[in-house]
Tab-separated table of C-alpha atoms in Angstrom:
chain	number	residue	atom	x	y	z
A	53	UNK	CA	28.585	-39.875	45.334
A	54	UNK	CA	28.903	-39.943	49.144
A	55	UNK	CA	29.601	-43.290	50.823
A	56	UNK	CA	29.697	-44.101	54.534
A	57	UNK	CA	31.558	-47.164	55.850
A	58	UNK	CA	30.486	-48.336	59.289
A	59	UNK	CA	33.332	-49.865	61.320
A	60	UNK	CA	36.934	-49.168	62.152
A	61	UNK	CA	39.177	-52.221	61.696
A	62	UNK	CA	41.439	-53.756	59.081
A	63	UNK	CA	38.466	-55.171	57.197
A	64	UNK	CA	36.889	-51.728	56.920
A	65	UNK	CA	40.189	-50.194	55.786
A	66	UNK	CA	40.448	-52.782	53.002
A	67	UNK	CA	36.876	-52.022	51.948
A	68	UNK	CA	37.566	-48.276	52.010
A	69	UNK	CA	40.674	-48.578	49.842
A	70	UNK	CA	38.769	-50.619	47.269
A	71	UNK	CA	35.704	-48.368	47.203
A	72	UNK	CA	37.966	-45.313	46.806
A	73	UNK	CA	38.980	-46.693	43.388
A	74	UNK	CA	35.502	-45.934	42.021
A	75	UNK	CA	35.666	-42.578	40.176
A	76	UNK	CA	32.084	-41.689	41.089
A	77	UNK	CA	32.947	-41.530	44.803
A	78	UNK	CA	33.479	-37.897	45.696
A	79	UNK	CA	33.457	-38.327	49.483
A	80	UNK	CA	34.117	-41.277	51.802
A	81	UNK	CA	33.207	-41.276	55.491
A	82	UNK	CA	33.999	-43.851	58.166
A	83	UNK	CA	32.276	-44.294	61.518
A	84	UNK	CA	34.396	-44.471	63.560
A	85	UNK	CA	37.315	-45.386	61.249
A	86	UNK	CA	40.922	-45.552	62.462
A	87	UNK	CA	44.301	-43.877	62.090
A	88	UNK	CA	44.938	-45.299	58.639
A	89	UNK	CA	41.444	-44.917	57.208
A	90	UNK	CA	41.798	-41.166	57.632
A	91	UNK	CA	43.902	-41.224	54.441
A	92	UNK	CA	40.838	-42.267	52.400
A	93	UNK	CA	37.945	-41.221	54.619
A	94	UNK	CA	36.724	-38.467	56.836
A	95	UNK	CA	36.460	-40.293	60.149
A	96	UNK	CA	33.531	-39.361	62.363
A	97	UNK	CA	33.454	-40.159	66.068
A	98	UNK	CA	30.394	-42.409	66.070
A	99	UNK	CA	30.492	-45.968	67.367
A	100	UNK	CA	29.439	-48.667	64.909
A	101	UNK	CA	26.685	-49.740	67.300
A	102	UNK	CA	25.249	-46.227	67.810
A	103	UNK	CA	22.580	-46.842	65.227
A	104	UNK	CA	20.487	-43.720	65.764
A	105	UNK	CA	23.552	-41.492	65.481
A	106	UNK	CA	24.684	-43.253	62.282
A	107	UNK	CA	21.270	-42.883	60.650
A	108	UNK	CA	21.098	-39.230	61.695
A	109	UNK	CA	24.579	-38.563	60.283
A	110	UNK	CA	23.709	-40.309	57.013
A	111	UNK	CA	20.596	-38.171	56.644
A	112	UNK	CA	22.347	-34.911	57.560
A	113	UNK	CA	25.176	-35.518	55.101
A	114	UNK	CA	22.881	-36.839	52.352
A	115	UNK	CA	24.830	-40.097	52.150
A	116	UNK	CA	24.066	-42.031	48.965
A	117	UNK	CA	25.189	-45.495	50.132
A	118	UNK	CA	26.197	-47.077	53.431
A	119	UNK	CA	28.379	-50.164	53.878
A	120	UNK	CA	27.710	-51.833	57.224
A	121	UNK	CA	30.719	-54.086	57.837
A	122	UNK	CA	30.754	-55.374	61.476
A	123	UNK	CA	28.528	-58.117	62.863
A	124	UNK	CA	27.075	-56.258	65.861
A	125	UNK	CA	25.273	-53.442	63.983
A	126	UNK	CA	24.072	-55.918	61.344
A	127	UNK	CA	22.554	-58.208	63.966
A	128	UNK	CA	21.080	-55.183	65.750
A	129	UNK	CA	19.258	-54.083	62.578
A	130	UNK	CA	21.219	-51.065	61.312
A	131	UNK	CA	20.513	-51.909	57.667
A	132	UNK	CA	16.774	-52.014	58.468
A	133	UNK	CA	16.903	-48.552	60.057
A	134	UNK	CA	18.834	-47.093	57.144
A	135	UNK	CA	16.374	-48.502	54.625
A	136	UNK	CA	13.444	-47.144	56.644
A	137	UNK	CA	15.075	-43.725	56.259
A	138	UNK	CA	15.401	-44.206	52.499
A	139	UNK	CA	19.176	-44.750	52.586
A	140	UNK	CA	20.484	-47.684	50.479
A	141	UNK	CA	22.858	-49.959	52.397
A	142	UNK	CA	25.022	-53.017	51.853
A	143	UNK	CA	24.495	-55.814	54.354
A	144	UNK	CA	21.746	-58.171	55.458
A	145	UNK	CA	18.670	-57.085	57.350
A	146	UNK	CA	18.360	-58.150	60.985
A	147	UNK	CA	16.176	-61.146	60.198
A	148	UNK	CA	18.875	-62.496	57.847
A	149	UNK	CA	21.881	-61.546	59.996
A	150	UNK	CA	20.607	-64.087	62.536
A	151	UNK	CA	22.509	-66.677	60.496
A	152	UNK	CA	25.565	-65.437	62.416
A	153	UNK	CA	23.813	-63.918	65.397
A	154	UNK	CA	22.509	-67.305	66.581
A	155	UNK	CA	24.461	-70.523	66.135
A	156	UNK	CA	21.398	-72.422	67.305
A	157	UNK	CA	19.418	-70.915	64.417
A	158	UNK	CA	22.112	-71.653	61.835
A	159	UNK	CA	22.613	-75.259	62.985
A	160	UNK	CA	18.876	-75.900	62.945
A	161	UNK	CA	18.656	-74.306	59.489
A	162	UNK	CA	21.304	-76.681	58.171
A	163	UNK	CA	19.595	-79.697	59.705
A	164	UNK	CA	16.198	-78.714	58.310
A	165	UNK	CA	17.459	-78.172	54.757
A	166	UNK	CA	20.077	-80.941	54.584
A	167	UNK	CA	23.132	-78.695	54.438
A	168	UNK	CA	26.199	-80.704	55.570
A	169	UNK	CA	27.553	-79.757	59.002
A	170	UNK	CA	28.822	-81.432	62.169
A	171	UNK	CA	26.297	-83.434	64.187
A	172	UNK	CA	25.164	-81.451	67.223
A	173	UNK	CA	22.753	-80.799	70.062
A	174	UNK	CA	21.608	-77.440	71.449
A	175	UNK	CA	20.901	-76.552	75.064
A	176	UNK	CA	19.476	-73.655	77.031
A	177	UNK	CA	19.364	-75.698	80.259
A	178	UNK	CA	22.687	-76.251	82.028
A	179	UNK	CA	21.769	-79.543	83.673
A	180	UNK	CA	20.578	-80.986	80.375
A	181	UNK	CA	23.870	-79.996	78.736
A	182	UNK	CA	25.828	-81.714	81.521
A	183	UNK	CA	23.787	-84.902	81.178
A	184	UNK	CA	24.453	-84.968	77.444
A	185	UNK	CA	28.200	-84.430	77.833
A	186	UNK	CA	28.378	-87.280	80.332
A	187	UNK	CA	26.350	-89.636	78.129
A	188	UNK	CA	27.595	-92.215	75.644
A	189	UNK	CA	25.827	-90.264	72.891
A	190	UNK	CA	28.308	-87.387	73.235
A	191	UNK	CA	31.413	-87.657	71.018
A	192	UNK	CA	34.928	-86.959	72.244
A	193	UNK	CA	36.673	-84.662	71.406
A	194	UNK	CA	33.878	-82.131	70.945
A	195	UNK	CA	33.246	-78.446	70.332
A	196	UNK	CA	31.239	-76.101	72.565
A	197	UNK	CA	29.883	-72.909	71.006
A	198	UNK	CA	28.142	-69.951	72.595
A	199	UNK	CA	24.918	-69.262	70.718
A	200	UNK	CA	25.423	-65.531	70.167
A	201	UNK	CA	28.161	-63.152	69.075
A	202	UNK	CA	31.336	-63.345	71.146
A	203	UNK	CA	33.977	-61.423	69.184
A	204	UNK	CA	35.063	-64.648	67.492
A	205	UNK	CA	36.002	-66.200	70.839
A	206	UNK	CA	32.860	-68.163	71.668
A	207	UNK	CA	34.002	-71.454	70.116
A	208	UNK	CA	35.976	-73.827	72.323
A	209	UNK	CA	37.560	-77.080	71.168
A	210	UNK	CA	37.355	-79.546	74.057
A	211	UNK	CA	39.613	-82.631	73.907
A	212	UNK	CA	37.856	-84.258	76.882
A	213	UNK	CA	34.459	-84.302	78.547
A	214	UNK	CA	35.996	-82.518	81.534
A	215	UNK	CA	37.049	-79.659	79.230
A	216	UNK	CA	33.547	-79.515	77.793
A	217	UNK	CA	31.941	-79.443	81.239
A	218	UNK	CA	34.148	-76.503	82.206
A	219	UNK	CA	33.337	-74.687	78.960
A	220	UNK	CA	29.593	-75.093	79.493
A	221	UNK	CA	29.894	-74.002	83.132
A	222	UNK	CA	31.882	-70.903	82.156
A	223	UNK	CA	29.387	-69.954	79.451
A	224	UNK	CA	26.063	-70.774	81.086
A	225	UNK	CA	26.727	-70.238	84.806
A	226	UNK	CA	29.466	-67.612	84.822
A	227	UNK	CA	28.479	-65.614	81.720
A	228	UNK	CA	31.955	-65.810	80.179
A	229	UNK	CA	30.466	-64.391	76.967
A	230	UNK	CA	27.552	-62.535	78.541
A	231	UNK	CA	24.097	-63.324	77.209
A	232	UNK	CA	25.664	-64.957	74.156
A	233	UNK	CA	26.394	-68.043	76.245
A	234	UNK	CA	22.925	-68.486	77.750
A	235	UNK	CA	22.363	-71.140	75.080
A	236	UNK	CA	25.076	-73.414	73.684
A	237	UNK	CA	25.715	-75.743	70.779
A	238	UNK	CA	27.638	-78.945	71.489
A	239	UNK	CA	28.887	-80.626	68.332
A	240	UNK	CA	31.273	-83.236	67.004
A	241	UNK	CA	34.865	-82.240	66.280
A	242	UNK	CA	35.568	-82.224	62.546
A	243	UNK	CA	38.970	-82.851	60.992
A	244	UNK	CA	40.390	-81.700	57.673
A	245	UNK	CA	41.657	-78.554	55.947
A	246	UNK	CA	39.735	-75.378	56.771
A	247	UNK	CA	38.642	-73.007	54.036
A	248	UNK	CA	37.070	-69.562	54.178
A	249	UNK	CA	34.857	-68.506	51.283
A	250	UNK	CA	33.207	-65.090	51.148
A	251	UNK	CA	30.323	-64.761	48.725
A	252	UNK	CA	28.126	-61.978	47.431
A	253	UNK	CA	24.447	-62.900	47.297
A	254	UNK	CA	21.277	-60.926	46.638
A	255	UNK	CA	18.925	-63.837	47.318
A	256	UNK	CA	18.786	-64.710	43.611
A	257	UNK	CA	22.359	-65.715	42.811
A	258	UNK	CA	25.542	-66.507	44.737
A	259	UNK	CA	28.869	-65.173	43.453
A	260	UNK	CA	31.773	-66.524	45.539
A	261	UNK	CA	35.012	-64.630	45.993
A	262	UNK	CA	38.458	-66.197	45.894
A	263	UNK	CA	38.993	-68.686	48.744
A	264	UNK	CA	41.372	-68.044	51.634
A	265	UNK	CA	43.133	-69.709	54.562
A	266	UNK	CA	43.154	-68.043	57.983
A	267	UNK	CA	45.767	-68.606	60.717
A	268	UNK	CA	44.012	-68.237	64.085
A	269	UNK	CA	46.658	-69.270	66.610
A	270	UNK	CA	48.899	-66.591	68.109
A	271	UNK	CA	52.213	-68.408	67.647
A	272	UNK	CA	54.138	-70.195	64.913
A	273	UNK	CA	53.256	-73.797	64.219
A	274	UNK	CA	49.618	-73.137	65.098
A	275	UNK	CA	50.503	-72.915	68.782
A	276	UNK	CA	49.197	-70.567	71.464
A	277	UNK	CA	45.783	-69.067	72.018
A	278	UNK	CA	43.156	-68.486	69.366
A	279	UNK	CA	43.049	-64.909	68.073
A	280	UNK	CA	40.920	-62.971	65.630
A	281	UNK	CA	43.437	-64.009	62.962
A	282	UNK	CA	47.218	-63.585	62.655
A	283	UNK	CA	47.342	-63.729	58.874
A	284	UNK	CA	45.764	-65.109	55.727
A	285	UNK	CA	46.599	-66.304	52.245
A	286	UNK	CA	44.504	-66.504	49.085
A	287	UNK	CA	43.638	-68.598	47.254
A	288	UNK	CA	43.496	-71.656	49.512
A	289	UNK	CA	45.370	-74.409	47.601
A	290	UNK	CA	43.173	-77.244	48.905
A	291	UNK	CA	40.032	-75.592	47.517
A	292	UNK	CA	40.086	-77.021	43.995
A	293	UNK	CA	37.765	-76.194	41.124
A	294	UNK	CA	35.971	-79.495	41.719
A	295	UNK	CA	35.553	-78.717	45.423
A	296	UNK	CA	34.260	-75.222	44.611
A	297	UNK	CA	31.616	-76.722	42.303
A	298	UNK	CA	30.605	-79.202	44.996
A	299	UNK	CA	30.316	-76.477	47.627
A	300	UNK	CA	28.174	-74.379	45.302
A	301	UNK	CA	25.880	-77.335	44.691
A	302	UNK	CA	25.712	-78.738	48.239
A	303	UNK	CA	26.198	-75.681	50.468
A	304	UNK	CA	26.108	-72.207	48.896
A	305	UNK	CA	22.937	-72.398	46.808
A	306	UNK	CA	21.071	-74.536	49.367
A	307	UNK	CA	21.861	-71.941	52.045
A	308	UNK	CA	20.525	-69.098	49.884
A	309	UNK	CA	17.363	-71.082	49.087
A	310	UNK	CA	16.916	-72.055	52.746
A	311	UNK	CA	17.040	-68.444	53.885
A	312	UNK	CA	14.551	-67.491	51.175
A	313	UNK	CA	12.227	-70.287	52.270
A	314	UNK	CA	12.406	-69.037	55.858
A	315	UNK	CA	11.412	-65.528	54.783
A	316	UNK	CA	14.896	-64.276	55.668
A	317	UNK	CA	16.361	-63.441	52.255
A	318	UNK	CA	20.053	-62.664	52.656
A	319	UNK	CA	21.518	-59.743	50.706
A	320	UNK	CA	25.146	-58.920	51.383
A	321	UNK	CA	28.360	-60.820	52.010
A	322	UNK	CA	27.811	-64.336	53.349
A	323	UNK	CA	30.886	-65.959	54.886
A	324	UNK	CA	31.193	-69.741	54.718
A	325	UNK	CA	33.633	-71.297	57.176
A	326	UNK	CA	34.189	-74.780	55.762
A	327	UNK	CA	35.929	-77.982	56.793
A	328	UNK	CA	36.927	-80.356	54.002
A	329	UNK	CA	36.392	-83.663	55.803
A	330	UNK	CA	36.786	-87.215	54.582
A	331	UNK	CA	33.009	-87.223	54.128
A	332	UNK	CA	33.040	-84.087	52.029
A	333	UNK	CA	32.773	-80.348	52.750
A	334	UNK	CA	30.865	-79.309	55.853
A	335	UNK	CA	29.907	-75.916	57.279
A	336	UNK	CA	31.702	-74.960	60.485
A	337	UNK	CA	30.054	-71.562	60.719
A	338	UNK	CA	28.343	-68.782	58.832
A	339	UNK	CA	29.144	-65.096	59.193
A	340	UNK	CA	26.819	-62.386	57.947
A	341	UNK	CA	29.638	-60.116	56.727
A	342	UNK	CA	33.175	-59.920	55.352
A	343	UNK	CA	35.674	-61.874	57.443
A	344	UNK	CA	38.646	-60.279	59.153
A	345	UNK	CA	41.475	-60.718	58.133
A	346	UNK	CA	40.222	-62.677	55.095
A	347	UNK	CA	38.992	-59.458	53.503
A	348	UNK	CA	42.550	-58.119	53.526
A	349	UNK	CA	43.720	-60.808	51.073
A	350	UNK	CA	40.532	-61.255	49.066
A	351	UNK	CA	39.795	-57.652	48.061
A	352	UNK	CA	43.323	-56.831	46.793
A	353	UNK	CA	42.779	-59.619	44.223
A	354	UNK	CA	39.373	-58.264	43.114
A	355	UNK	CA	39.536	-56.843	39.577
A	356	UNK	CA	35.873	-55.796	39.380
A	357	UNK	CA	34.578	-52.603	40.982
A	358	UNK	CA	33.557	-53.299	44.590
A	359	UNK	CA	31.037	-50.488	44.973
A	360	UNK	CA	29.217	-51.536	41.812
A	361	UNK	CA	28.985	-55.107	43.133
A	362	UNK	CA	27.730	-53.907	46.512
A	363	UNK	CA	25.048	-51.736	44.948
A	364	UNK	CA	23.885	-54.612	42.739
A	365	UNK	CA	23.809	-56.918	45.760
A	366	UNK	CA	21.657	-54.462	47.676
A	367	UNK	CA	19.147	-53.868	44.877
A	368	UNK	CA	18.845	-57.452	43.650
A	369	UNK	CA	20.649	-57.154	40.311
A	370	UNK	CA	23.821	-59.090	41.139
A	371	UNK	CA	23.296	-61.407	38.147
A	372	UNK	CA	23.988	-58.416	35.870
A	373	UNK	CA	27.440	-57.714	37.366
A	374	UNK	CA	30.711	-59.548	36.783
A	375	UNK	CA	32.753	-60.539	39.848
A	376	UNK	CA	36.284	-61.216	38.589
A	377	UNK	CA	39.468	-61.918	40.540
A	378	UNK	CA	43.136	-61.848	39.620
A	379	UNK	CA	44.661	-65.282	39.053
A	380	UNK	CA	47.634	-64.490	41.303
A	381	UNK	CA	47.987	-64.877	45.062
A	382	UNK	CA	47.946	-62.693	48.167
A	383	UNK	CA	49.373	-62.939	51.679
A	384	UNK	CA	48.444	-60.834	54.718
A	385	UNK	CA	50.721	-60.772	57.779
A	386	UNK	CA	49.176	-59.310	60.936
A	387	UNK	CA	51.359	-57.186	63.201
A	388	UNK	CA	50.018	-57.436	66.732
A	389	UNK	CA	50.769	-55.960	70.132
A	390	UNK	CA	52.911	-58.180	72.331
A	391	UNK	CA	50.691	-60.161	74.694
A	392	UNK	CA	47.698	-60.262	72.349
A	393	UNK	CA	45.115	-61.839	72.637
A	394	UNK	CA	45.394	-61.458	76.428
A	395	UNK	CA	47.042	-58.374	77.956
A	396	UNK	CA	48.940	-55.800	75.936
A	397	UNK	CA	49.961	-52.138	76.049
A	398	UNK	CA	48.949	-49.512	73.489
A	399	UNK	CA	49.993	-45.998	72.552
A	400	UNK	CA	53.353	-46.837	70.951
A	401	UNK	CA	54.452	-44.820	67.873
A	402	UNK	CA	54.639	-46.783	64.617
A	403	UNK	CA	57.447	-46.202	62.100
A	404	UNK	CA	58.097	-47.518	58.605
A	405	UNK	CA	54.536	-47.294	57.284
A	406	UNK	CA	55.470	-45.327	54.177
A	407	UNK	CA	58.367	-47.656	53.384
A	408	UNK	CA	56.174	-50.738	53.739
A	409	UNK	CA	53.515	-49.110	51.566
A	410	UNK	CA	55.930	-48.939	48.643
A	411	UNK	CA	55.612	-52.687	47.975
A	412	UNK	CA	52.498	-53.746	49.910
A	413	UNK	CA	49.138	-52.526	51.125
A	414	UNK	CA	49.071	-51.695	54.831
A	415	UNK	CA	45.644	-52.024	56.420
A	416	UNK	CA	45.171	-50.371	59.800
A	417	UNK	CA	43.203	-52.277	62.436
A	418	UNK	CA	44.148	-51.013	65.888
A	419	UNK	CA	45.704	-47.593	65.308
A	420	UNK	CA	44.919	-43.963	66.012
A	421	UNK	CA	46.403	-40.607	65.127
A	422	UNK	CA	48.271	-38.751	67.864
A	423	UNK	CA	49.415	-35.442	66.506
A	424	UNK	CA	51.586	-36.220	63.499
A	425	UNK	CA	52.124	-39.808	64.601
A	426	UNK	CA	50.251	-43.054	64.120
A	427	UNK	CA	50.242	-45.055	67.360
A	428	UNK	CA	49.080	-48.520	68.375
A	429	UNK	CA	45.529	-48.729	69.733
A	430	UNK	CA	44.587	-52.398	69.798
A	431	UNK	CA	45.651	-56.020	69.842
A	432	UNK	CA	45.825	-56.521	66.094
A	433	UNK	CA	47.490	-53.333	64.912
A	434	UNK	CA	48.151	-53.700	61.179
A	435	UNK	CA	47.693	-56.122	58.319
A	436	UNK	CA	50.399	-56.057	55.648
A	437	UNK	CA	49.218	-57.542	52.353
A	438	UNK	CA	51.237	-58.266	49.234
A	439	UNK	CA	50.062	-59.709	45.932
A	440	UNK	CA	52.143	-61.593	43.383
A	441	UNK	CA	51.828	-64.126	40.554
A	442	UNK	CA	52.644	-66.972	42.975
A	443	UNK	CA	51.975	-67.622	46.659
A	444	UNK	CA	55.693	-67.955	47.421
A	445	UNK	CA	56.354	-64.484	46.013
A	446	UNK	CA	53.360	-62.985	47.819
A	447	UNK	CA	54.541	-64.382	51.168
A	448	UNK	CA	58.089	-63.118	50.659
A	449	UNK	CA	56.878	-59.649	49.672
A	450	UNK	CA	54.483	-59.432	52.622
A	451	UNK	CA	57.198	-60.288	55.140
A	452	UNK	CA	59.711	-57.969	53.479
A	453	UNK	CA	57.227	-55.101	53.853
A	454	UNK	CA	56.167	-56.116	57.360
A	455	UNK	CA	59.760	-56.038	58.565
A	456	UNK	CA	59.993	-52.376	57.586
A	457	UNK	CA	57.377	-51.503	60.202
A	458	UNK	CA	58.451	-51.096	63.819
A	459	UNK	CA	56.754	-50.412	67.137
A	460	UNK	CA	57.407	-51.430	70.718
A	461	UNK	CA	56.449	-55.058	71.498
A	462	UNK	CA	55.608	-55.781	67.855
A	463	UNK	CA	54.613	-59.418	67.369
A	464	UNK	CA	53.936	-61.428	64.223
A	465	UNK	CA	53.855	-65.043	63.165
A	466	UNK	CA	56.668	-66.034	60.808
A	467	UNK	CA	54.893	-68.955	59.167
A	468	UNK	CA	51.841	-67.463	57.475
A	469	UNK	CA	51.250	-69.577	54.365
A	470	UNK	CA	53.961	-72.110	55.220
A	471	UNK	CA	51.474	-74.959	55.580
A	472	UNK	CA	50.011	-74.175	52.171
A	473	UNK	CA	53.458	-74.129	50.553
A	474	UNK	CA	54.322	-77.588	51.835
A	475	UNK	CA	51.061	-79.004	50.549
A	476	UNK	CA	49.083	-78.905	53.815
């Protein structure tokens, strides 16, 4: 069986390593892949958003199944094009991917179907947004979100109205996030533990994966700028069995039914970003794909065969497949380039990868091959994931492995999982 993975980050590397475990896979391709994925895949120099080239490649190589991992090609309709060419694919169609592609759509969906989320207003007119922010009806602090995709950076927490006014001005008048900020969502600021839950759904059933906790800030103690994620742990200790049952009842199944009712049946991986507030669990955001770096701690704990689950998700038979996870824990520590998420230098040789790989899984995110070397090629360079019977052991093993890897200006947080260990 020939499988093509679209994408080239740490998430895609984790998916590739798991799919490679299936004995029926005779050939794995990645478009474009990265320096580490070349160990499992034949990397082809096609951008994830070059949809025509990807479809043409899949047809030429007689690909049996395509996994579309990133948000951009999903929201652009790559799965639709593949299906039109008779090529089975994992991921939602364009009309369903809008659940991430438009925050205005997703917020309105939740309001219409009674799915708990923060109170909000949406605006496509700048002056109207300003009037709302300056009114007594607007809460403080508040959150301003660009409507469209913004590489995970289009959400700004604003402690004051002045901060919110600047955020709206930057988005709507100065195109800080391009067209994604032409419309905005302004919502109340929620407080409580955050939880990430990835779930497989084929529109008939929802099968959640193990929960996780992301660490977005660049520096220890949750200080510094927001990043794409500096590390994760799984499972999230505040996500109890009782809370999981409540989320299934109040959020997961209602979301699946809502999308069906809208004629936008979702088949793929649906990401639920949750806040466990004093009033119960609420949705912060939806993503239409595997999270990054959540995937790097979730998939190493998956005991079931990933490709089999993906195929069942795509063809509507997910109820026939078991989705089972190890009862242990996992920790992923991200090694980043110094200066990330702002300015950083790339092209530095990386050493210690083989040594780290003896006790952990090393997922490549921003790397490339340069002759016989692997060199840095991005802000988040590597994700080092260890599994163990307990979270404490997983954290210790991940850091022990991470410290074996060296490159110029290497940066990592030293407190991934620390908040979970001390009981949040």
